[in-house]
Amino acid sequence: MRLEKAAVVLACMAVVIGIGSSAGPVKNMLQQLRTSGGMAVLKPIGEQHSELRSVIEAKAAEISSPPVDARVDRVWKAIPGYNGLKVDVEATYKGALLLPAGSEIKYIYRQTPPAVSLDDLGAQPIYRGNPAKPMVSLMINVAWGNEFIVPMLNILDEEHVKATFFLDGSWLSKNRELAVEIQKRGHEIENHAYSHPNMSTLSRARALMEIDKTKKLLKSSLGVDNRWFAPPSGDFDQETVKIARELGLKTVLWTVDTVDWRNPSPESVVAKITAKAEPGTLVLMHPTSSSSRALRGMIRGIKAKGLVLGTVSQTLSPERVLPSSVE
């Protein structure tokens, strides 16, 4: 009888060890066994869990970043806010409990929005993104230069970059197929007025028409819900910004200009943009020979500085730039 009981006990232990050797809490328990005076001593589960939670809480305190409110700068005018970042301690802890002992903790992060956003700043022009956000945007204003558009689109594809194209409405009315090609490549399309006027010289009625006509054309021709307005030649006044806001648009300009309409050498354009690119930079260009030949070098120079290239909407949003491994 004693032999039979011993056999049963051994069989049960074998089953437990077999199950625990694959995964789960039994494996974790067995891996926590330590030898003390010839006897196997199990570290209390409560103590293990307490230590795990302490590690997670320490990491949370280390990386926690508060959100940054949008604000009006004396020089740069409206500057977008930037989300805060924190570790979701509870979710990370629960997930870690399911991992095999010794596994790397997978931290789960949460973004916290700022209390003040761009929408709260009123009718203000925007020249740059938040300086804490390591993202840069290429703004390509289109009213001419058709021969360079597809070559530039091909380079953007090859470099895995999405840009924002601001289209002149009269150009769009004559070049819908090319605009559709830009859109098909996944780029953002926005408003550059209708006839490329100097906005500050227009009557209120004419200024309203210039922006609204292109906004409606973007919707009817491309299905685009227009969000941003780039004044032609960078010419505007406060009334322009107010009119754009009335139409639901924010007025955006640039941080750094390629001045490609002067036909500078591609090498000088690459050097200038690479040197001046920093977090939040908006780079102005057009479909010209200079920018077309400089585009790949600009992209690679910007990336070499550890900056990410995104659309205007992405760069001016409060969303944080996070590694792909972050949940």
mmCIF file with all atom_site columns, N, CA and C in Angstrom, residues 257-321:
data_model
loop_
_atom_site.group_PDB
_atom_site.id
_atom_site.type_symbol
_atom_site.label_atom_id
_atom_site.label_alt_id
_atom_site.label_comp_id
_atom_site.label_asym_id
_atom_site.label_entity_id
_atom_site.label_seq_id
_atom_site.pdbx_PDB_ins_code
_atom_site.Cartn_x
_atom_site.Cartn_y
_atom_site.Cartn_z
_atom_site.occupancy
_atom_site.B_iso_or_equiv
_atom_site.pdbx_formal_charge
_atom_site.auth_seq_id
_atom_site.auth_comp_id
_atom_site.auth_asym_id
_atom_site.auth_atom_id
_atom_site.pdbx_PDB_model_num
ATOM 1   N N  . ASP A 1 257 ? 13.052 77.830 -45.729 1.00 0.00 ? 257 ASP A N  1
ATOM 2   C CA . ASP A 1 257 ? 12.684 77.932 -47.148 1.00 0.00 ? 257 ASP A CA 1
ATOM 3   C C  . ASP A 1 257 ? 13.852 77.474 -48.021 1.00 0.00 ? 257 ASP A C  1
ATOM 4   N N  . THR A 1 258 ? 13.590 76.587 -48.973 1.00 0.00 ? 258 THR A N  1
ATOM 5   C CA . THR A 1 258 ? 14.636 76.173 -49.916 1.00 0.00 ? 258 THR A CA 1
ATOM 6   C C  . THR A 1 258 ? 14.987 77.302 -50.891 1.00 0.00 ? 258 THR A C  1
ATOM 7   N N  . VAL A 1 259 ? 14.065 78.251 -51.057 1.00 0.00 ? 259 VAL A N  1
ATOM 8   C CA . VAL A 1 259 ? 14.206 79.325 -52.046 1.00 0.00 ? 259 VAL A CA 1
ATOM 9   C C  . VAL A 1 259 ? 14.537 78.718 -53.406 1.00 0.00 ? 259 VAL A C  1
ATOM 10  N N  . ASP A 1 260 ? 13.893 77.602 -53.717 1.00 0.00 ? 260 ASP A N  1
ATOM 11  C CA . ASP A 1 260 ? 14.232 76.862 -54.931 1.00 0.00 ? 260 ASP A CA 1
ATOM 12  C C  . ASP A 1 260 ? 13.835 77.589 -56.208 1.00 0.00 ? 260 ASP A C  1
ATOM 13  N N  . TRP A 1 261 ? 12.964 78.587 -56.125 1.00 0.00 ? 261 TRP A N  1
ATOM 14  C CA . TRP A 1 261 ? 12.573 79.346 -57.316 1.00 0.00 ? 261 TRP A CA 1
ATOM 15  C C  . TRP A 1 261 ? 13.726 80.185 -57.863 1.00 0.00 ? 261 TRP A C  1
ATOM 16  N N  . ARG A 1 262 ? 14.770 80.349 -57.058 1.00 0.00 ? 262 ARG A N  1
ATOM 17  C CA . ARG A 1 262 ? 15.963 81.059 -57.535 1.00 0.00 ? 262 ARG A CA 1
ATOM 18  C C  . ARG A 1 262 ? 16.954 80.115 -58.215 1.00 0.00 ? 262 ARG A C  1
ATOM 19  N N  . ASN A 1 263 ? 16.594 78.845 -58.303 1.00 0.00 ? 263 ASN A N  1
ATOM 20  C CA . ASN A 1 263 ? 17.413 77.822 -58.943 1.00 0.00 ? 263 ASN A CA 1
ATOM 21  C C  . ASN A 1 263 ? 18.794 77.648 -58.302 1.00 0.00 ? 263 ASN A C  1
ATOM 22  N N  . PRO A 1 264 ? 18.852 77.499 -56.973 1.00 0.00 ? 264 PRO A N  1
ATOM 23  C CA . PRO A 1 264 ? 20.153 77.241 -56.333 1.00 0.00 ? 264 PRO A CA 1
ATOM 24  C C  . PRO A 1 264 ? 20.642 75.841 -56.681 1.00 0.00 ? 264 PRO A C  1
ATOM 25  N N  . SER A 1 265 ? 21.913 75.572 -56.452 1.00 0.00 ? 265 SER A N  1
ATOM 26  C CA . SER A 1 265 ? 22.444 74.237 -56.738 1.00 0.00 ? 265 SER A CA 1
ATOM 27  C C  . SER A 1 265 ? 21.829 73.238 -55.757 1.00 0.00 ? 265 SER A C  1
ATOM 28  N N  . PRO A 1 266 ? 21.600 72.018 -56.201 1.00 0.00 ? 266 PRO A N  1
ATOM 29  C CA . PRO A 1 266 ? 21.054 70.996 -55.282 1.00 0.00 ? 266 PRO A CA 1
ATOM 30  C C  . PRO A 1 266 ? 21.920 70.817 -54.046 1.00 0.00 ? 266 PRO A C  1
ATOM 31  N N  . GLU A 1 267 ? 23.230 70.887 -54.221 1.00 0.00 ? 267 GLU A N  1
ATOM 32  C CA . GLU A 1 267 ? 24.149 70.699 -53.089 1.00 0.00 ? 267 GLU A CA 1
ATOM 33  C C  . GLU A 1 267 ? 23.944 71.769 -52.020 1.00 0.00 ? 267 GLU A C  1
ATOM 34  N N  . SER A 1 268 ? 23.721 73.015 -52.457 1.00 0.00 ? 268 SER A N  1
ATOM 35  C CA . SER A 1 268 ? 23.526 74.091 -51.485 1.00 0.00 ? 268 SER A CA 1
ATOM 36  C C  . SER A 1 268 ? 22.187 73.940 -50.766 1.00 0.00 ? 268 SER A C  1
ATOM 37  N N  . VAL A 1 269 ? 21.173 73.440 -51.485 1.00 0.00 ? 269 VAL A N  1
ATOM 38  C CA . VAL A 1 269 ? 19.870 73.210 -50.858 1.00 0.00 ? 269 VAL A CA 1
ATOM 39  C C  . VAL A 1 269 ? 19.981 72.121 -49.794 1.00 0.00 ? 269 VAL A C  1
ATOM 40  N N  . VAL A 1 270 ? 20.653 71.025 -50.129 1.00 0.00 ? 270 VAL A N  1
ATOM 41  C CA . VAL A 1 270 ? 20.819 69.921 -49.180 1.00 0.00 ? 270 VAL A CA 1
ATOM 42  C C  . VAL A 1 270 ? 21.567 70.406 -47.942 1.00 0.00 ? 270 VAL A C  1
ATOM 43  N N  . ALA A 1 271 ? 22.646 71.151 -48.146 1.00 0.00 ? 271 ALA A N  1
ATOM 44  C CA . ALA A 1 271 ? 23.440 71.643 -47.017 1.00 0.00 ? 271 ALA A CA 1
ATOM 45  C C  . ALA A 1 271 ? 22.620 72.570 -46.132 1.00 0.00 ? 271 ALA A C  1
ATOM 46  N N  . LYS A 1 272 ? 21.858 73.452 -46.736 1.00 0.00 ? 272 LYS A N  1
ATOM 47  C CA . LYS A 1 272 ? 21.056 74.418 -45.971 1.00 0.00 ? 272 LYS A CA 1
ATOM 48  C C  . LYS A 1 272 ? 19.982 73.722 -45.147 1.00 0.00 ? 272 LYS A C  1
ATOM 49  N N  . ILE A 1 273 ? 19.223 72.848 -45.780 1.00 0.00 ? 273 ILE A N  1
ATOM 50  C CA . ILE A 1 273 ? 18.113 72.198 -45.084 1.00 0.00 ? 273 ILE A CA 1
ATOM 51  C C  . ILE A 1 273 ? 18.623 71.240 -44.010 1.00 0.00 ? 273 ILE A C  1
ATOM 52  N N  . THR A 1 274 ? 19.675 70.509 -44.323 1.00 0.00 ? 274 THR A N  1
ATOM 53  C CA . THR A 1 274 ? 20.237 69.584 -43.323 1.00 0.00 ? 274 THR A CA 1
ATOM 54  C C  . THR A 1 274 ? 20.733 70.340 -42.102 1.00 0.00 ? 274 THR A C  1
ATOM 55  N N  . ALA A 1 275 ? 21.391 71.472 -42.328 1.00 0.00 ? 275 ALA A N  1
ATOM 56  C CA . ALA A 1 275 ? 21.935 72.248 -41.208 1.00 0.00 ? 275 ALA A CA 1
ATOM 57  C C  . ALA A 1 275 ? 20.836 72.857 -40.351 1.00 0.00 ? 275 ALA A C  1
ATOM 58  N N  . LYS A 1 276 ? 19.749 73.310 -40.990 1.00 0.00 ? 276 LYS A N  1
ATOM 59  C CA . LYS A 1 276 ? 18.719 74.053 -40.251 1.00 0.00 ? 276 LYS A CA 1
ATOM 60  C C  . LYS A 1 276 ? 17.572 73.187 -39.737 1.00 0.00 ? 276 LYS A C  1
ATOM 61  N N  . ALA A 1 277 ? 17.458 71.958 -40.217 1.00 0.00 ? 277 ALA A N  1
ATOM 62  C CA . ALA A 1 277 ? 16.355 71.097 -39.765 1.00 0.00 ? 277 ALA A CA 1
ATOM 63  C C  . ALA A 1 277 ? 16.504 70.773 -38.287 1.00 0.00 ? 277 ALA A C  1
ATOM 64  N N  . GLU A 1 278 ? 15.434 70.906 -37.550 1.00 0.00 ? 278 GLU A N  1
ATOM 65  C CA . GLU A 1 278 ? 15.394 70.571 -36.139 1.00 0.00 ? 278 GLU A CA 1
ATOM 66  C C  . GLU A 1 278 ? 13.967 70.141 -35.805 1.00 0.00 ? 278 GLU A C  1
ATOM 67  N N  . PRO A 1 279 ? 13.729 69.629 -34.593 1.00 0.00 ? 279 PRO A N  1
ATOM 68  C CA . PRO A 1 279 ? 12.369 69.190 -34.256 1.00 0.00 ? 279 PRO A CA 1
ATOM 69  C C  . PRO A 1 279 ? 11.329 70.278 -34.505 1.00 0.00 ? 279 PRO A C  1
ATOM 70  N N  . GLY A 1 280 ? 10.284 69.918 -35.278 1.00 0.00 ? 280 GLY A N  1
ATOM 71  C CA . GLY A 1 280 ? 9.198  70.844 -35.562 1.00 0.00 ? 280 GLY A CA 1
ATOM 72  C C  . GLY A 1 280 ? 9.355  71.659 -36.830 1.00 0.00 ? 280 GLY A C  1
ATOM 73  N N  . THR A 1 281 ? 10.440 71.471 -37.568 1.00 0.00 ? 281 THR A N  1
ATOM 74  C CA . THR A 1 281 ? 10.694 72.281 -38.756 1.00 0.00 ? 281 THR A CA 1
ATOM 75  C C  . THR A 1 281 ? 9.731  71.962 -39.899 1.00 0.00 ? 281 THR A C  1
ATOM 76  N N  . LEU A 1 282 ? 9.211  73.008 -40.531 1.00 0.00 ? 282 LEU A N  1
ATOM 77  C CA . LEU A 1 282 ? 8.413  72.894 -41.755 1.00 0.00 ? 282 LEU A CA 1
ATOM 78  C C  . LEU A 1 282 ? 9.276  73.438 -42.895 1.00 0.00 ? 282 LEU A C  1
ATOM 79  N N  . VAL A 1 283 ? 9.532  72.598 -43.893 1.00 0.00 ? 283 VAL A N  1
ATOM 80  C CA . VAL A 1 283 ? 10.426 72.952 -44.998 1.00 0.00 ? 283 VAL A CA 1
ATOM 81  C C  . VAL A 1 283 ? 9.605  73.301 -46.237 1.00 0.00 ? 283 VAL A C  1
ATOM 82  N N  . LEU A 1 284 ? 9.777  74.511 -46.759 1.00 0.00 ? 284 LEU A N  1
ATOM 83  C CA . LEU A 1 284 ? 9.038  74.950 -47.945 1.00 0.00 ? 284 LEU A CA 1
ATOM 84  C C  . LEU A 1 284 ? 9.815  74.626 -49.213 1.00 0.00 ? 284 LEU A C  1
ATOM 85  N N  . MET A 1 285 ? 9.119  74.078 -50.207 1.00 0.00 ? 285 MET A N  1
ATOM 86  C CA . MET A 1 285 ? 9.711  73.843 -51.519 1.00 0.00 ? 285 MET A CA 1
ATOM 87  C C  . MET A 1 285 ? 8.617  73.845 -52.573 1.00 0.00 ? 285 MET A C  1
ATOM 88  N N  . HIS A 1 286 ? 9.038  73.747 -53.812 1.00 0.00 ? 286 HIS A N  1
ATOM 89  C CA . HIS A 1 286 ? 8.128  73.701 -54.951 1.00 0.00 ? 286 HIS A CA 1
ATOM 90  C C  . HIS A 1 286 ? 8.615  72.605 -55.894 1.00 0.00 ? 286 HIS A C  1
ATOM 91  N N  . PRO A 1 287 ? 7.801  72.197 -56.857 1.00 0.00 ? 287 PRO A N  1
ATOM 92  C CA . PRO A 1 287 ? 8.280  71.211 -57.828 1.00 0.00 ? 287 PRO A CA 1
ATOM 93  C C  . PRO A 1 287 ? 9.185  71.887 -58.863 1.00 0.00 ? 287 PRO A C  1
ATOM 94  N N  . THR A 1 288 ? 10.449 72.092 -58.467 1.00 0.00 ? 288 THR A N  1
ATOM 95  C CA . THR A 1 288 ? 11.440 72.744 -59.323 1.00 0.00 ? 288 THR A CA 1
ATOM 96  C C  . THR A 1 288 ? 12.590 71.783 -59.583 1.00 0.00 ? 288 THR A C  1
ATOM 97  N N  . SER A 1 289 ? 13.441 72.148 -60.511 1.00 0.00 ? 289 SER A N  1
ATOM 98  C CA . SER A 1 289 ? 14.621 71.336 -60.801 1.00 0.00 ? 289 SER A CA 1
ATOM 99  C C  . SER A 1 289 ? 15.520 71.234 -59.574 1.00 0.00 ? 289 SER A C  1
ATOM 100 N N  . SER A 1 290 ? 15.734 72.350 -58.884 1.00 0.00 ? 290 SER A N  1
ATOM 101 C CA . SER A 1 290 ? 16.614 72.354 -57.711 1.00 0.00 ? 290 SER A CA 1
ATOM 102 C C  . SER A 1 290 ? 16.110 71.419 -56.620 1.00 0.00 ? 290 SER A C  1
ATOM 103 N N  . SER A 1 291 ? 14.830 71.567 -56.258 1.00 0.00 ? 291 SER A N  1
ATOM 104 C CA . SER A 1 291 ? 14.283 70.734 -55.181 1.00 0.00 ? 291 SER A CA 1
ATOM 105 C C  . SER A 1 291 ? 14.173 69.272 -55.599 1.00 0.00 ? 291 SER A C  1
ATOM 106 N N  . SER A 1 292 ? 13.861 69.043 -56.875 1.00 0.00 ? 292 SER A N  1
ATOM 107 C CA . SER A 1 292 ? 13.773 67.670 -57.353 1.00 0.00 ? 292 SER A CA 1
ATOM 108 C C  . SER A 1 292 ? 15.111 66.962 -57.217 1.00 0.00 ? 292 SER A C  1
ATOM 109 N N  . ARG A 1 293 ? 16.187 67.641 -57.602 1.00 0.00 ? 293 ARG A N  1
ATOM 110 C CA . ARG A 1 293 ? 17.518 67.027 -57.529 1.00 0.00 ? 293 ARG A CA 1
ATOM 111 C C  . ARG A 1 293 ? 18.079 66.996 -56.109 1.00 0.00 ? 293 ARG A C  1
ATOM 112 N N  . ALA A 1 294 ? 17.566 67.880 -55.252 1.00 0.00 ? 294 ALA A N  1
ATOM 113 C CA . ALA A 1 294 ? 18.054 67.929 -53.867 1.00 0.00 ? 294 ALA A CA 1
ATOM 114 C C  . ALA A 1 294 ? 17.229 67.064 -52.912 1.00 0.00 ? 294 ALA A C  1
ATOM 115 N N  . LEU A 1 295 ? 16.071 66.614 -53.356 1.00 0.00 ? 295 LEU A N  1
ATOM 116 C CA . LEU A 1 295 ? 15.108 65.997 -52.451 1.00 0.00 ? 295 LEU A CA 1
ATOM 117 C C  . LEU A 1 295 ? 15.671 64.798 -51.696 1.00 0.00 ? 295 LEU A C  1
ATOM 118 N N  . ARG A 1 296 ? 16.294 63.869 -52.405 1.00 0.00 ? 296 ARG A N  1
ATOM 119 C CA . ARG A 1 296 ? 16.814 62.675 -51.720 1.00 0.00 ? 296 ARG A CA 1
ATOM 120 C C  . ARG A 1 296 ? 17.871 63.056 -50.673 1.00 0.00 ? 296 ARG A C  1
ATOM 121 N N  . GLY A 1 297 ? 18.743 63.977 -51.029 1.00 0.00 ? 297 GLY A N  1
ATOM 122 C CA . GLY A 1 297 ? 19.773 64.410 -50.078 1.00 0.00 ? 297 GLY A CA 1
ATOM 123 C C  . GLY A 1 297 ? 19.181 65.101 -48.869 1.00 0.00 ? 297 GLY A C  1
ATOM 124 N N  . MET A 1 298 ? 18.140 65.911 -49.087 1.00 0.00 ? 298 MET A N  1
ATOM 125 C CA . MET A 1 298 ? 17.470 66.573 -47.960 1.00 0.00 ? 298 MET A CA 1
ATOM 126 C C  . MET A 1 298 ? 16.881 65.540 -47.008 1.00 0.00 ? 298 MET A C  1
ATOM 127 N N  . ILE A 1 299 ? 16.176 64.577 -47.583 1.00 0.00 ? 299 ILE A N  1
ATOM 128 C CA . ILE A 1 299 ? 15.529 63.546 -46.759 1.00 0.00 ? 299 ILE A CA 1
ATOM 129 C C  . ILE A 1 299 ? 16.552 62.791 -45.941 1.00 0.00 ? 299 ILE A C  1
ATOM 130 N N  . ARG A 1 300 ? 17.628 62.370 -46.586 1.00 0.00 ? 300 ARG A N  1
ATOM 131 C CA . ARG A 1 300 ? 18.643 61.583 -45.878 1.00 0.00 ? 300 ARG A CA 1
ATOM 132 C C  . ARG A 1 300 ? 19.391 62.418 -44.852 1.00 0.00 ? 300 ARG A C  1
ATOM 133 N N  . GLY A 1 301 ? 19.596 63.699 -45.148 1.00 0.00 ? 301 GLY A N  1
ATOM 134 C CA . GLY A 1 301 ? 20.249 64.577 -44.186 1.00 0.00 ? 301 GLY A CA 1
ATOM 135 C C  . GLY A 1 301 ? 19.391 64.804 -42.951 1.00 0.00 ? 301 GLY A C  1
ATOM 136 N N  . ILE A 1 302 ? 18.084 64.958 -43.166 1.00 0.00 ? 302 ILE A N  1
ATOM 137 C CA . ILE A 1 302 ? 17.152 65.145 -42.049 1.00 0.00 ? 302 ILE A CA 1
ATOM 138 C C  . ILE A 1 302 ? 17.083 63.878 -41.202 1.00 0.00 ? 302 ILE A C  1
ATOM 139 N N  . LYS A 1 303 ? 16.979 62.732 -41.854 1.00 0.00 ? 303 LYS A N  1
ATOM 140 C CA . LYS A 1 303 ? 16.918 61.464 -41.116 1.00 0.00 ? 303 LYS A CA 1
ATOM 141 C C  . LYS A 1 303 ? 18.202 61.201 -40.337 1.00 0.00 ? 303 LYS A C  1
ATOM 142 N N  . ALA A 1 304 ? 19.337 61.607 -40.904 1.00 0.00 ? 304 ALA A N  1
ATOM 143 C CA . ALA A 1 304 ? 20.622 61.382 -40.233 1.00 0.00 ? 304 ALA A CA 1
ATOM 144 C C  . ALA A 1 304 ? 20.718 62.137 -38.911 1.00 0.00 ? 304 ALA A C  1
ATOM 145 N N  . LYS A 1 305 ? 19.884 63.160 -38.748 1.00 0.00 ? 305 LYS A N  1
ATOM 146 C CA . LYS A 1 305 ? 19.861 63.915 -37.493 1.00 0.00 ? 305 LYS A CA 1
ATOM 147 C C  . LYS A 1 305 ? 18.905 63.298 -36.474 1.00 0.00 ? 305 LYS A C  1
ATOM 148 N N  . GLY A 1 306 ? 18.372 62.115 -36.803 1.00 0.00 ? 306 GLY A N  1
ATOM 149 C CA . GLY A 1 306 ? 17.468 61.434 -35.885 1.00 0.00 ? 306 GLY A CA 1
ATOM 150 C C  . GLY A 1 306 ? 16.056 61.966 -35.925 1.00 0.00 ? 306 GLY A C  1
ATOM 151 N N  . LEU A 1 307 ? 15.710 62.689 -36.977 1.00 0.00 ? 307 LEU A N  1
ATOM 152 C CA . LEU A 1 307 ? 14.372 63.273 -37.109 1.00 0.00 ? 307 LEU A CA 1
ATOM 153 C C  . LEU A 1 307 ? 13.508 62.416 -38.024 1.00 0.00 ? 307 LEU A C  1
ATOM 154 N N  . VAL A 1 308 ? 12.223 62.402 -37.744 1.00 0.00 ? 308 VAL A N  1
ATOM 155 C CA . VAL A 1 308 ? 11.251 61.646 -38.531 1.00 0.00 ? 308 VAL A CA 1
ATOM 156 C C  . VAL A 1 308 ? 10.550 62.605 -39.484 1.00 0.00 ? 308 VAL A C  1
ATOM 157 N N  . LEU A 1 309 ? 10.311 62.172 -40.713 1.00 0.00 ? 309 LEU A N  1
ATOM 158 C CA . LEU A 1 309 ? 9.594  62.996 -41.680 1.00 0.00 ? 309 LEU A CA 1
ATOM 159 C C  . LEU A 1 309 ? 8.134  62.595 -41.721 1.00 0.00 ? 309 LEU A C  1
ATOM 160 N N  . GLY A 1 310 ? 7.235  63.580 -41.631 1.00 0.00 ? 310 GLY A N  1
ATOM 161 C CA . GLY A 1 310 ? 5.801  63.314 -41.662 1.00 0.00 ? 310 GLY A CA 1
ATOM 162 C C  . GLY A 1 310 ? 5.073  64.433 -42.372 1.00 0.00 ? 310 GLY A C  1
ATOM 163 N N  . THR A 1 311 ? 3.778  64.300 -42.497 1.00 0.00 ? 311 THR A N  1
ATOM 164 C CA . THR A 1 311 ? 2.973  65.350 -43.126 1.00 0.00 ? 311 THR A CA 1
ATOM 165 C C  . THR A 1 311 ? 2.822  66.543 -42.189 1.00 0.00 ? 311 THR A C  1
ATOM 166 N N  . VAL A 1 312 ? 2.275  67.620 -42.710 1.00 0.00 ? 312 VAL A N  1
ATOM 167 C CA . VAL A 1 312 ? 2.013  68.792 -41.868 1.00 0.00 ? 312 VAL A CA 1
ATOM 168 C C  . VAL A 1 312 ? 1.067  68.429 -40.726 1.00 0.00 ? 312 VAL A C  1
ATOM 169 N N  . SER A 1 313 ? 0.017  67.660 -41.042 1.00 0.00 ? 313 SER A N  1
ATOM 170 C CA . SER A 1 313 ? -0.921 67.258 -39.984 1.00 0.00 ? 313 SER A CA 1
ATOM 171 C C  . SER A 1 313 ? -0.221 66.449 -38.896 1.00 0.00 ? 313 SER A C  1
ATOM 172 N N  . GLN A 1 314 ? 0.670  65.565 -39.281 1.00 0.00 ? 314 GLN A N  1
ATOM 173 C CA . GLN A 1 314 ? 1.387  64.752 -38.303 1.00 0.00 ? 314 GLN A CA 1
ATOM 174 C C  . GLN A 1 314 ? 2.350  65.600 -37.485 1.00 0.00 ? 314 GLN A C  1
ATOM 175 N N  . THR A 1 315 ? 3.069  66.489 -38.139 1.00 0.00 ? 315 THR A N  1
ATOM 176 C CA . THR A 1 315 ? 4.056  67.312 -37.440 1.00 0.00 ? 315 THR A CA 1
ATOM 177 C C  . THR A 1 315 ? 3.398  68.298 -36.476 1.00 0.00 ? 315 THR A C  1
ATOM 178 N N  . LEU A 1 316 ? 2.255  68.828 -36.853 1.00 0.00 ? 316 LEU A N  1
ATOM 179 C CA . LEU A 1 316 ? 1.586  69.820 -36.009 1.00 0.00 ? 316 LEU A CA 1
ATOM 180 C C  . LEU A 1 316 ? 0.605  69.208 -35.013 1.00 0.00 ? 316 LEU A C  1
ATOM 181 N N  . SER A 1 317 ? 0.439  67.899 -35.037 1.00 0.00 ? 317 SER A N  1
ATOM 182 C CA . SER A 1 317 ? -0.431 67.246 -34.051 1.00 0.00 ? 317 SER A CA 1
ATOM 183 C C  . SER A 1 317 ? 0.309  67.103 -32.724 1.00 0.00 ? 317 SER A C  1
ATOM 184 N N  . PRO A 1 318 ? -0.424 66.939 -31.624 1.00 0.00 ? 318 PRO A N  1
ATOM 185 C CA . PRO A 1 318 ? 0.240  66.746 -30.325 1.00 0.00 ? 318 PRO A CA 1
ATOM 186 C C  . PRO A 1 318 ? 0.735  65.316 -30.103 1.00 0.00 ? 318 PRO A C  1
ATOM 187 N N  . GLU A 1 319 ? 0.444  64.398 -31.042 1.00 0.00 ? 319 GLU A N  1
ATOM 188 C CA . GLU A 1 319 ? 0.836  62.997 -30.874 1.00 0.00 ? 319 GLU A CA 1
ATOM 189 C C  . GLU A 1 319 ? 2.359  62.881 -30.767 1.00 0.00 ? 319 GLU A C  1
ATOM 190 N N  . ARG A 1 320 ? 2.799  62.071 -29.823 1.00 0.00 ? 320 ARG A N  1
ATOM 191 C CA . ARG A 1 320 ? 4.223  61.870 -29.639 1.00 0.00 ? 320 ARG A CA 1
ATOM 192 C C  . ARG A 1 320 ? 4.795  60.972 -30.719 1.00 0.00 ? 320 ARG A C  1
ATOM 193 N N  . VAL A 1 321 ? 6.078  61.167 -30.998 1.00 0.00 ? 321 VAL A N  1
ATOM 194 C CA . VAL A 1 321 ? 6.822  60.260 -31.871 1.00 0.00 ? 321 VAL A CA 1
ATOM 195 C C  . VAL A 1 321 ? 7.358  59.161 -30.979 1.00 0.00 ? 321 VAL A C  1
#
